[in-house]
Short mmCIF file of C-alpha atoms in Angstrom, two decimals:
data_model
loop_
_atom_site.label_atom_id
_atom_site.label_comp_id
_atom_site.label_asym_id
_atom_site.label_seq_id
_atom_site.Cartn_x
_atom_site.Cartn_y
_atom_site.Cartn_z
CA MET C 1391 -29.81 238.47 -0.10
CA SER C 1392 -29.34 238.42 3.64
CA SER C 1393 -31.89 239.79 5.96
CA SER C 1394 -29.71 242.67 7.04
CA ALA C 1395 -29.12 244.07 3.57
CA PRO C 1396 -30.82 247.27 2.14
CA GLY C 1397 -34.33 246.10 1.34
CA ALA C 1398 -37.49 245.47 3.13
CA THR C 1399 -36.09 245.22 6.31
CA ASN C 1400 -33.90 248.31 6.26
CA PRO C 1401 -36.15 251.29 5.84
CA MET C 1402 -33.42 253.72 4.97
CA LEU C 1403 -35.16 256.72 4.05
CA TYR C 1404 -38.46 256.49 5.72
CA ASP C 1405 -40.84 259.32 5.54
CA PRO C 1406 -40.44 261.94 8.54
CA ILE C 1407 -42.69 260.83 11.40
CA PRO C 1408 -45.92 262.88 11.36
CA GLU C 1409 -46.23 265.36 13.99
CA GLY C 1410 -48.44 264.38 16.75
CA GLN C 1411 -50.95 266.18 19.28
CA GLY C 1412 -48.42 267.38 21.57
CA SER C 1413 -46.00 270.53 21.22
CA THR C 1414 -42.78 269.89 19.44
CA THR C 1415 -39.60 271.82 19.14
CA LYS C 1416 -37.32 271.96 16.14
CA ARG C 1417 -34.03 273.13 17.83
CA ASN C 1418 -32.63 269.73 18.18
CA GLN C 1419 -33.81 268.47 14.81
CA PHE C 1420 -31.47 271.18 13.37
CA VAL C 1421 -28.73 270.57 15.81
CA ALA C 1422 -28.82 266.85 14.95
CA ALA C 1423 -28.86 267.68 11.12
CA LEU C 1424 -25.86 269.89 11.50
CA GLY C 1425 -23.83 267.30 13.40
CA ILE C 1426 -24.83 264.56 10.91
CA CYS C 1427 -23.95 266.66 8.13
CA MET C 1428 -20.30 267.04 9.34
CA ALA C 1429 -20.14 263.98 6.96
CA ALA C 1430 -21.51 266.02 4.10
CA VAL C 1431 -18.92 268.75 4.87
CA SER C 1432 -16.30 266.22 4.84
CA GLY C 1433 -17.32 264.92 1.51
CA GLY C 1434 -17.64 268.38 0.14
CA THR C 1435 -13.67 269.02 1.06
CA ALA C 1436 -13.04 265.58 -0.84
CA LEU C 1437 -14.66 266.73 -3.84
CA ALA C 1438 -13.11 270.16 -4.16
CA TRP C 1439 -9.68 268.94 -2.80
CA THR C 1440 -8.33 268.56 -6.50
CA SER C 1441 -9.20 271.99 -7.66
CA PRO C 1442 -6.33 273.78 -5.81
CA VAL C 1443 -3.98 270.90 -5.42
CA LEU C 1444 -3.79 269.76 -8.93
CA ALA C 1445 -2.50 273.18 -9.70
CA GLN C 1446 0.41 272.66 -7.33
CA LEU C 1447 1.35 269.04 -8.48
CA VAL C 1448 0.46 269.05 -12.16
CA PRO C 1449 2.59 271.44 -14.30
CA ALA C 1450 0.80 273.19 -17.02
CA ASN C 1451 3.36 272.57 -19.46
CA GLN C 1452 4.72 268.77 -18.63
CA SER C 1453 8.16 269.81 -19.86
CA ASP C 1454 8.51 272.83 -17.70
CA THR C 1455 8.39 272.43 -13.66
CA SER C 1456 9.71 275.68 -13.02
CA GLY C 1457 7.77 277.22 -10.11
CA LEU C 1458 6.99 273.69 -8.76
CA GLU C 1459 10.60 272.63 -7.70
CA HIS C 1460 9.80 272.81 -3.87
CA GLU C 1461 7.28 269.77 -4.34
CA SER C 1462 8.47 266.48 -3.36
CA PHE C 1463 7.10 264.77 -6.18
CA LEU C 1464 5.01 266.07 -9.08
CA LEU C 1465 2.01 264.36 -11.25
CA THR C 1466 1.74 263.89 -15.05
CA THR C 1467 -1.73 265.29 -16.52
CA ASP C 1468 -2.97 261.50 -16.60
CA GLU C 1469 -1.86 260.80 -13.04
CA GLY C 1470 -3.60 263.91 -11.96
CA SER C 1471 -6.99 262.88 -13.71
CA TRP C 1472 -7.00 259.73 -12.00
CA VAL C 1473 -6.37 261.50 -8.70
CA GLY C 1474 -9.82 263.19 -9.38
CA ALA C 1475 -11.42 259.87 -10.75
CA PHE C 1476 -10.79 257.59 -8.07
CA LEU C 1477 -13.15 259.41 -5.63
CA ALA C 1478 -15.87 258.45 -7.82
CA VAL C 1479 -14.91 254.75 -7.83
CA GLY C 1480 -14.35 254.57 -4.17
CA ALA C 1481 -17.87 256.31 -3.53
CA PHE C 1482 -19.64 253.68 -5.93
CA LEU C 1483 -18.01 250.99 -3.71
CA GLY C 1484 -19.20 252.73 -0.56
CA ALA C 1485 -22.72 253.40 -1.04
CA LEU C 1486 -24.46 249.53 -0.81
CA PRO C 1487 -22.19 248.64 2.42
CA ALA C 1488 -23.41 251.81 3.95
CA GLY C 1489 -27.07 250.44 4.13
CA TYR C 1490 -25.81 247.16 5.42
CA LEU C 1491 -23.68 248.80 8.14
CA ALA C 1492 -26.65 251.04 9.20
CA GLU C 1493 -28.86 247.98 9.60
CA LYS C 1494 -26.28 246.22 11.75
CA ILE C 1495 -24.77 248.81 13.92
CA GLY C 1496 -27.42 251.53 13.45
CA ARG C 1497 -27.62 254.89 11.90
CA LYS C 1498 -25.59 256.90 14.47
CA TYR C 1499 -22.69 254.63 14.65
CA THR C 1500 -22.74 253.85 11.14
CA THR C 1501 -22.30 257.91 10.60
CA MET C 1502 -19.68 257.88 13.32
CA SER C 1503 -17.71 255.34 11.77
CA LEU C 1504 -17.37 257.09 8.56
CA ALA C 1505 -14.80 259.36 10.28
CA VAL C 1506 -12.40 256.40 10.39
CA PRO C 1507 -11.96 256.07 6.44
CA TYR C 1508 -11.82 259.91 6.21
CA LEU C 1509 -9.31 260.29 8.65
CA ILE C 1510 -7.38 257.21 7.03
CA SER C 1511 -7.49 258.93 3.63
CA TRP C 1512 -6.11 262.09 4.76
CA ALA C 1513 -3.51 260.56 6.44
CA LEU C 1514 -2.66 258.65 3.26
CA ILE C 1515 -2.59 261.99 1.37
CA ILE C 1516 -0.68 264.20 3.80
CA PHE C 1517 2.16 261.50 3.98
CA ALA C 1518 1.97 260.67 0.42
CA THR C 1519 5.33 260.30 -1.52
CA GLY C 1520 3.97 259.48 -5.11
CA ALA C 1521 1.05 259.00 -6.91
CA GLY C 1522 0.17 255.58 -5.55
CA MET C 1523 -0.62 256.85 -2.12
CA LEU C 1524 -2.82 259.87 -3.43
CA TYR C 1525 -4.84 256.99 -5.58
CA ALA C 1526 -5.22 255.07 -2.30
CA GLY C 1527 -6.10 257.79 -0.17
CA ARG C 1528 -8.54 259.28 -3.00
CA LEU C 1529 -10.12 255.65 -3.24
CA VAL C 1530 -10.55 255.47 0.62
CA ILE C 1531 -12.02 258.97 0.81
CA GLY C 1532 -14.47 258.11 -2.07
CA ILE C 1533 -15.63 255.18 -0.08
CA ALA C 1534 -16.48 257.34 3.01
CA THR C 1535 -18.20 259.96 0.80
CA GLY C 1536 -20.34 257.71 -0.99
CA ALA C 1537 -21.30 256.07 2.42
CA SER C 1538 -22.15 259.56 3.50
CA CYS C 1539 -24.42 260.26 0.54
CA VAL C 1540 -26.50 257.13 1.75
CA VAL C 1541 -26.43 257.39 5.59
CA ALA C 1542 -26.76 261.01 6.26
CA PRO C 1543 -29.75 261.77 4.20
CA MET C 1544 -31.40 258.63 5.81
CA PHE C 1545 -30.55 259.54 9.41
CA ILE C 1546 -31.93 263.07 8.88
CA SER C 1547 -35.10 261.90 7.28
CA GLU C 1548 -35.97 259.49 10.26
CA VAL C 1549 -35.65 262.37 12.73
CA ALA C 1550 -37.39 265.05 10.91
CA GLU C 1551 -40.97 266.35 11.32
CA THR C 1552 -43.08 266.66 8.12
CA SER C 1553 -43.06 270.50 8.16
CA ILE C 1554 -39.19 270.91 8.06
CA ARG C 1555 -38.79 267.82 5.54
CA GLY C 1556 -37.69 269.98 2.86
CA ALA C 1557 -35.55 272.22 4.70
CA LEU C 1558 -33.65 269.37 6.44
CA GLY C 1559 -33.52 267.47 3.44
CA ALA C 1560 -31.65 270.01 1.33
CA PHE C 1561 -29.17 270.09 4.65
CA PHE C 1562 -26.81 267.43 2.86
CA GLN C 1563 -26.25 269.32 -0.25
CA LEU C 1564 -25.74 272.63 1.69
CA HIS C 1565 -23.05 270.96 3.76
CA LEU C 1566 -21.38 269.78 0.66
CA THR C 1567 -21.38 273.11 -0.78
CA VAL C 1568 -19.78 274.43 2.67
CA GLY C 1569 -16.88 271.85 2.50
CA ILE C 1570 -16.44 272.69 -1.24
CA LEU C 1571 -16.05 276.70 -0.43
CA PHE C 1572 -13.74 275.67 2.54
CA VAL C 1573 -11.39 273.96 0.28
CA TYR C 1574 -11.74 277.14 -2.46
CA ALA C 1575 -11.16 279.46 0.27
CA VAL C 1576 -8.07 277.89 2.02
CA GLY C 1577 -6.76 275.82 -0.75
CA SER C 1578 -5.99 278.77 -2.90
CA TYR C 1579 -3.48 280.18 -0.29
CA THR C 1580 -2.13 277.28 1.44
CA HIS C 1581 0.26 274.36 0.42
CA TRP C 1582 -1.82 271.18 -0.46
CA VAL C 1583 -0.39 269.29 2.56
CA THR C 1584 -1.47 271.97 5.14
CA LEU C 1585 -4.93 272.18 3.28
CA SER C 1586 -5.17 268.45 3.87
CA ILE C 1587 -4.26 268.72 7.52
CA LEU C 1588 -7.21 271.32 7.90
CA CYS C 1589 -9.70 269.10 6.08
CA ALA C 1590 -9.04 266.31 8.59
CA ILE C 1591 -10.73 268.71 11.37
CA PHE C 1592 -14.38 267.84 9.92
CA PRO C 1593 -14.26 264.01 10.61
CA VAL C 1594 -13.12 264.79 14.08
CA LEU C 1595 -16.12 267.14 14.47
CA LEU C 1596 -18.21 264.33 13.21
CA ILE C 1597 -17.19 261.88 15.95
CA VAL C 1598 -17.64 264.76 18.52
CA ALA C 1599 -21.13 265.50 17.18
CA MET C 1600 -22.14 261.69 16.88
CA PHE C 1601 -21.52 261.51 20.84
CA ILE C 1602 -24.29 264.08 21.27
CA VAL C 1603 -26.83 262.88 18.65
CA PRO C 1604 -29.02 260.06 19.80
CA GLU C 1605 -29.67 256.75 17.73
CA SER C 1606 -32.53 257.24 15.04
CA PRO C 1607 -36.06 256.35 16.78
CA VAL C 1608 -36.90 254.22 13.66
CA TYR C 1609 -33.82 251.83 14.13
CA LEU C 1610 -34.42 251.59 17.93
CA VAL C 1611 -38.18 250.44 17.19
CA LYS C 1612 -37.07 248.07 14.69
CA LYS C 1613 -34.66 246.63 17.13
CA GLY C 1614 -37.33 246.23 19.68
CA ARG C 1615 -35.90 249.17 21.90
CA ARG C 1616 -39.19 251.14 22.14
CA ILE C 1617 -38.31 252.81 25.52
CA ASP C 1618 -34.93 253.99 24.07
CA ALA C 1619 -36.88 255.24 21.01
CA GLY C 1620 -39.16 257.55 23.12
CA VAL C 1621 -36.27 259.00 24.76
CA ALA C 1622 -34.66 259.72 21.62
CA LEU C 1623 -37.92 261.19 20.19
CA LYS C 1624 -37.96 263.47 23.23
CA TRP C 1625 -34.50 264.73 22.67
CA PHE C 1626 -35.36 265.24 18.88
CA TRP C 1627 -38.83 266.69 19.38
CA GLY C 1628 -38.83 268.06 22.66
CA PRO C 1629 -40.04 266.96 25.94
CA ASN C 1630 -43.87 267.98 25.26
CA ALA C 1631 -43.83 265.77 22.17
CA ASP C 1632 -46.69 263.06 21.67
CA THR C 1633 -44.10 260.27 21.37
CA GLN C 1634 -46.65 257.32 21.86
CA SER C 1635 -48.29 258.44 18.66
CA ALA C 1636 -45.21 258.71 16.77
CA LEU C 1637 -43.80 255.28 17.99
CA GLN C 1638 -46.99 253.90 16.90
CA THR C 1639 -46.75 255.43 13.60
CA ILE C 1640 -43.05 254.00 13.46
CA GLN C 1641 -44.40 250.48 14.41
CA SER C 1642 -47.10 250.71 11.67
CA ASP C 1643 -44.63 251.66 9.08
CA LEU C 1644 -42.15 248.95 9.99
CA ASP C 1645 -45.13 246.08 9.99
CA ALA C 1646 -46.21 247.27 6.71
CA ALA C 1647 -42.76 246.85 5.31
CA SER C 1648 -42.55 243.40 6.60
CA GLY C 1649 -41.08 240.65 4.03
CA GLU C 1650 -38.13 240.78 1.88
CA ALA C 1651 -37.56 243.10 -0.98
CA LYS C 1652 -35.78 241.77 -3.88
CA VAL C 1653 -33.82 243.72 -6.89
CA SER C 1654 -36.69 242.06 -9.08
CA ASP C 1655 -39.46 244.04 -7.06
CA LEU C 1656 -38.07 247.41 -8.28
CA PHE C 1657 -38.83 246.45 -11.64
CA THR C 1658 -41.73 244.09 -11.56
CA ASN C 1659 -44.04 246.45 -9.75
CA PRO C 1660 -45.24 249.49 -11.77
CA THR C 1661 -45.25 251.83 -8.98
CA ASN C 1662 -41.77 250.98 -7.64
CA ARG C 1663 -40.33 251.12 -11.06
CA ALA C 1664 -41.47 254.54 -11.62
CA ALA C 1665 -40.10 255.79 -8.56
CA LEU C 1666 -36.85 254.18 -9.35
CA PHE C 1667 -36.52 255.54 -12.75
CA ILE C 1668 -37.59 259.24 -11.77
CA SER C 1669 -34.87 258.92 -8.94
CA LEU C 1670 -32.17 257.50 -11.48
CA LEU C 1671 -33.12 260.06 -14.09
CA LEU C 1672 -32.92 262.82 -11.64
CA MET C 1673 -29.40 261.79 -10.73
CA PHE C 1674 -28.34 261.52 -14.56
CA PHE C 1675 -29.63 264.93 -15.39
CA GLN C 1676 -28.02 266.44 -12.18
CA GLN C 1677 -24.52 265.23 -13.78
CA PHE C 1678 -25.47 265.89 -17.27
CA SER C 1679 -26.30 269.35 -16.32
CA GLY C 1680 -22.41 270.13 -17.12
CA ILE C 1681 -22.02 271.43 -13.53
CA ASN C 1682 -18.40 270.02 -13.52
CA ALA C 1683 -17.85 271.60 -17.07
CA VAL C 1684 -18.75 275.05 -15.78
CA ILE C 1685 -16.91 274.92 -12.58
CA PHE C 1686 -13.82 273.79 -14.60
CA TYR C 1687 -14.22 276.89 -16.70
CA THR C 1688 -15.04 279.56 -14.23
CA ALA C 1689 -11.52 281.06 -14.02
CA PRO C 1690 -11.26 281.21 -17.98
CA ILE C 1691 -14.75 282.74 -18.30
CA PHE C 1692 -13.99 285.23 -15.70
CA GLN C 1693 -10.79 286.30 -17.57
CA SER C 1694 -12.74 286.36 -20.79
CA ALA C 1695 -15.12 288.53 -19.53
CA GLY C 1696 -12.32 291.15 -18.78
CA SER C 1697 -12.18 290.33 -15.10
CA THR C 1698 -8.74 291.11 -13.39
CA MET C 1699 -9.77 289.05 -10.22
CA ASP C 1700 -7.33 286.40 -9.45
CA PRO C 1701 -8.66 282.89 -10.63
CA ALA C 1702 -8.48 281.88 -6.86
CA VAL C 1703 -11.02 284.47 -5.96
CA CYS C 1704 -13.28 283.53 -8.88
CA SER C 1705 -13.43 280.03 -7.38
CA ILE C 1706 -14.20 281.42 -3.94
CA VAL C 1707 -17.05 283.58 -5.59
CA VAL C 1708 -18.56 280.40 -7.06
CA GLY C 1709 -18.32 278.68 -3.73
CA VAL C 1710 -20.07 281.64 -1.98
CA VAL C 1711 -22.88 281.46 -4.72
CA GLN C 1712 -23.50 277.80 -4.31
CA VAL C 1713 -23.73 278.00 -0.40
CA VAL C 1714 -26.16 280.95 -0.44
CA MET C 1715 -28.15 279.60 -3.01
CA THR C 1716 -28.55 276.18 -1.47
CA LEU C 1717 -29.35 277.75 1.73
CA ALA C 1718 -32.03 279.56 -0.40
CA SER C 1719 -33.35 276.30 -1.80
CA SER C 1720 -33.67 275.02 1.96
CA VAL C 1721 -36.20 277.70 2.62
CA LEU C 1722 -37.99 277.63 -0.61
CA ILE C 1723 -38.33 273.72 -1.11
CA ASP C 1724 -41.20 273.59 1.25
CA LYS C 1725 -42.60 276.72 -0.06
CA ALA C 1726 -42.51 276.79 -3.90
CA GLY C 1727 -42.36 272.92 -4.21
CA ARG C 1728 -40.02 270.58 -5.98
CA ARG C 1729 -41.24 270.69 -9.68
CA ILE C 1730 -41.23 274.48 -10.17
CA LEU C 1731 -37.49 274.56 -8.70
CA LEU C 1732 -36.20 271.64 -10.90
CA LEU C 1733 -37.97 273.21 -14.08
CA GLN C 1734 -36.52 276.68 -13.48
CA SER C 1735 -33.09 274.93 -12.79
CA SER C 1736 -33.05 272.89 -15.94
CA PHE C 1737 -34.56 275.42 -18.20
CA ILE C 1738 -32.17 278.33 -17.15
CA MET C 1739 -29.23 275.91 -17.00
CA GLY C 1740 -29.66 274.90 -20.55
CA ALA C 1741 -29.97 278.42 -21.66
CA CYS C 1742 -26.84 279.39 -19.98
CA LEU C 1743 -24.75 276.56 -21.40
CA ILE C 1744 -26.22 277.31 -24.85
CA VAL C 1745 -24.92 281.10 -24.43
CA LEU C 1746 -21.69 279.99 -23.31
CA GLY C 1747 -21.24 277.63 -26.41
CA VAL C 1748 -22.43 280.40 -28.69
CA TYR C 1749 -19.74 282.76 -26.95
CA PHE C 1750 -16.99 280.17 -27.18
CA LYS C 1751 -17.84 279.56 -30.91
CA MET C 1752 -17.64 283.17 -31.69
CA GLN C 1753 -14.23 283.47 -29.74
CA ASN C 1754 -12.91 280.41 -31.76
CA ASP C 1755 -14.04 282.14 -35.02
CA LYS C 1756 -12.16 285.27 -34.13
CA VAL C 1757 -15.29 287.36 -33.67
CA ASP C 1758 -14.89 290.59 -31.56
CA VAL C 1759 -16.59 290.05 -28.27
CA ALA C 1760 -15.22 292.81 -26.32
CA ASN C 1761 -18.68 294.40 -26.21
CA ILE C 1762 -20.38 291.32 -24.46
CA GLY C 1763 -17.43 290.07 -22.07
CA TRP C 1764 -20.20 290.37 -19.61
CA LEU C 1765 -22.21 287.70 -21.29
CA PRO C 1766 -20.25 284.65 -20.19
CA LEU C 1767 -19.69 285.76 -16.59
CA ALA C 1768 -23.39 286.51 -16.22
CA SER C 1769 -24.45 282.96 -17.83
CA VAL C 1770 -22.14 281.25 -15.17
CA VAL C 1771 -23.31 283.05 -12.01
CA LEU C 1772 -26.84 282.28 -13.20
CA PHE C 1773 -26.00 278.51 -13.95
CA ILE C 1774 -24.73 278.11 -10.49
CA ILE C 1775 -27.60 279.99 -9.05
CA SER C 1776 -30.07 277.78 -10.88
CA PHE C 1777 -28.23 274.50 -10.01
CA SER C 1778 -28.04 275.33 -6.43
CA LEU C 1779 -31.72 276.06 -6.22
CA GLY C 1780 -32.94 272.92 -8.11
CA PHE C 1781 -30.77 270.11 -9.38
CA GLY C 1782 -28.32 270.54 -6.84
CA PRO C 1783 -30.30 269.44 -3.62
CA ILE C 1784 -33.46 268.22 -4.95
CA PRO C 1785 -32.51 264.84 -6.45
CA TRP C 1786 -30.74 263.64 -3.37
CA MET C 1787 -34.00 264.66 -1.20
CA MET C 1788 -36.69 263.11 -3.63
CA MET C 1789 -34.84 259.71 -4.09
CA GLY C 1790 -36.20 259.26 -0.45
CA GLU C 1791 -39.71 260.66 -1.02
CA LEU C 1792 -40.65 258.86 -3.99
CA CYS C 1793 -40.12 255.11 -3.07
CA ALA C 1794 -42.31 252.94 -0.86
CA PRO C 1795 -40.59 252.05 2.56
CA ASP C 1796 -40.00 248.51 1.58
CA ILE C 1797 -37.89 249.20 -1.37
CA LYS C 1798 -36.39 252.56 -0.09
CA GLY C 1799 -33.05 251.36 1.10
CA LEU C 1800 -32.15 249.45 -2.06
CA ALA C 1801 -33.47 251.94 -4.43
CA SER C 1802 -31.55 254.82 -2.81
CA ALA C 1803 -28.43 252.84 -2.50
CA LEU C 1804 -28.51 252.21 -6.39
CA ALA C 1805 -29.12 255.75 -7.19
CA VAL C 1806 -26.29 256.82 -5.23
CA MET C 1807 -24.25 254.28 -6.99
CA PHE C 1808 -25.62 255.31 -10.35
CA ASN C 1809 -24.70 258.92 -9.60
CA TRP C 1810 -21.12 258.39 -8.63
CA THR C 1811 -20.83 256.22 -11.93
CA LEU C 1812 -21.90 259.35 -13.87
CA VAL C 1813 -19.54 261.48 -12.00
CA PHE C 1814 -16.68 259.23 -13.01
CA LEU C 1815 -17.76 259.15 -16.51
CA VAL C 1816 -18.16 262.71 -17.08
CA THR C 1817 -15.24 263.83 -15.12
CA LYS C 1818 -13.07 261.41 -17.13
CA SER C 1819 -14.53 262.16 -20.41
CA PHE C 1820 -14.63 265.87 -20.34
CA GLY C 1821 -10.97 266.59 -21.32
CA THR C 1822 -11.35 264.27 -24.33
CA MET C 1823 -14.84 266.03 -25.24
CA GLN C 1824 -13.26 269.31 -25.09
CA GLU C 1825 -10.29 268.16 -27.43
CA LEU C 1826 -12.63 266.11 -30.16
CA LEU C 1827 -15.77 268.56 -30.05
CA GLY C 1828 -14.19 271.87 -28.96
CA SER C 1829 -15.47 274.16 -25.96
CA ASP C 1830 -18.58 275.11 -28.09
CA TRP C 1831 -20.10 271.93 -28.79
CA THR C 1832 -19.09 270.52 -25.19
CA PHE C 1833 -21.24 273.16 -23.64
CA TRP C 1834 -24.14 272.53 -26.25
CA PHE C 1835 -23.94 268.86 -25.64
CA PHE C 1836 -24.71 269.45 -21.86
CA GLY C 1837 -27.26 272.24 -22.84
CA ALA C 1838 -29.13 269.89 -24.92
CA TRP C 1839 -29.59 267.32 -21.99
CA MET C 1840 -30.95 270.24 -20.11
CA MET C 1841 -33.67 270.82 -22.65
CA VAL C 1842 -34.61 267.08 -22.66
CA CYS C 1843 -34.49 267.40 -18.95
CA THR C 1844 -37.01 270.09 -18.75
CA VAL C 1845 -39.54 268.43 -20.87
CA TYR C 1846 -39.26 265.00 -18.71
CA VAL C 1847 -39.68 266.93 -15.31
CA PHE C 1848 -42.70 268.68 -16.62
CA ILE C 1849 -44.31 265.34 -17.80
CA LYS C 1850 -42.91 262.75 -15.47
CA VAL C 1851 -41.83 264.19 -12.13
CA PRO C 1852 -44.57 264.30 -9.59
CA GLU C 1853 -44.73 266.99 -6.86
CA THR C 1854 -44.17 265.76 -3.56
CA LYS C 1855 -44.42 268.77 -1.25
CA GLY C 1856 -46.42 268.04 1.64
CA LYS C 1857 -47.50 264.82 0.52
CA THR C 1858 -47.58 261.38 2.66
CA ASN C 1859 -45.75 258.39 0.93
CA ALA C 1860 -49.04 256.70 0.46
CA GLN C 1861 -50.33 259.82 -1.45
CA ILE C 1862 -46.92 259.79 -3.58
CA GLN C 1863 -47.36 256.12 -4.26
CA ALA C 1864 -50.90 256.67 -5.60
CA ILE C 1865 -49.68 259.37 -7.80
CA LEU C 1866 -46.93 257.22 -9.27
CA GLY C 1867 -49.46 254.46 -9.47
CA GLY C 1868 -51.64 256.52 -11.53
CA LYS C 1869 -54.44 256.72 -8.91
CA LYS C 1870 -54.50 260.45 -8.13
#
């Protein structure tokens, strides 16, 4: 493993620097997070793009293409599923190289460079003449999205003060949902090529924002550029910040992380192993919450509840709920704590999934459900609220809180790769599950995992609110 690979010498997700004796301001930290998260908005548009687009390119009845004659090409159902799945393949491939680039050229220029694959992918999609170019575009945009999942949280964590660690940590998921809402709102009423052109605006904004935001002080100290690091800290924390104390803290963390971390260190050290497994399992439960299944069924559920709303409006409503509740999570996360938000999330989502399964079972059995038409609608809204408050943003944030500095880079890259592997598996297998098990058992399957998740979080996941990395490592090592 080279010295520049993610590991001991690549402190990707360092704890935010403790606040010094001086007076700090937080405005520029939020400005920086907003600019960095243009990468997350770009990723959100990539994630949601297939929702309105496949409705335009994949005939509901493969033998009936009426209404789609204006399209230059159409896709089969299988081709449509691969257009969706290739993003996850690309995201898996993009996670590990992102850490390498962040160490080689810095966090700032790595984040800025993500705009290049985003723009290339949108160009491939805009000028696509068939499924092959869409596959290529989705693969490339997946690489950019996977890299964003590593670099953006890392960059934010290295410039944030302790008191706003949770709020800024939730920014990444918040801006993903903003990108998703943008696609739902615009894509429902525009041609897919027009939508793709509009989505290309966000990578351009990312480039502009990164010209304004300084390099990470952690990276600058690591490269021996202590004066530049002090200047960057003044920009992030304000002119009256105690930069000398902050720079000394950064240097101490880097000195403590000397040496080369290997993959085996994640498994041979009990504390590292506990941190990695918790991070991986939080990612597992995030995807096995059935979030994609619920999003997929949103329009039918609204209709079964007797709603006369356009399916496009239903999607927009869900998108608005996600944005609002993820924003609420960014406020609550430093007040209520991580564990309670995760527990409510898994328990309520599990209950909602069970209720949805029962409703679809009753429908399949020809039971009159007219009197409880409101129930599935309420379940979906409550499910989205609970996911957005807990398992939406928190796994991404906690993967950076749980690990010791010397293994954070490698562990976070592995967690992101694992997450996207699960996205691919769940997305590709959902249709098959629906055919083999039926809608009821599909929802019960995900609901059962949420019940398991509730028990696991209660027993194994520590509270990290307000704790230093050393305190978290002591808890994971059984030394409370």
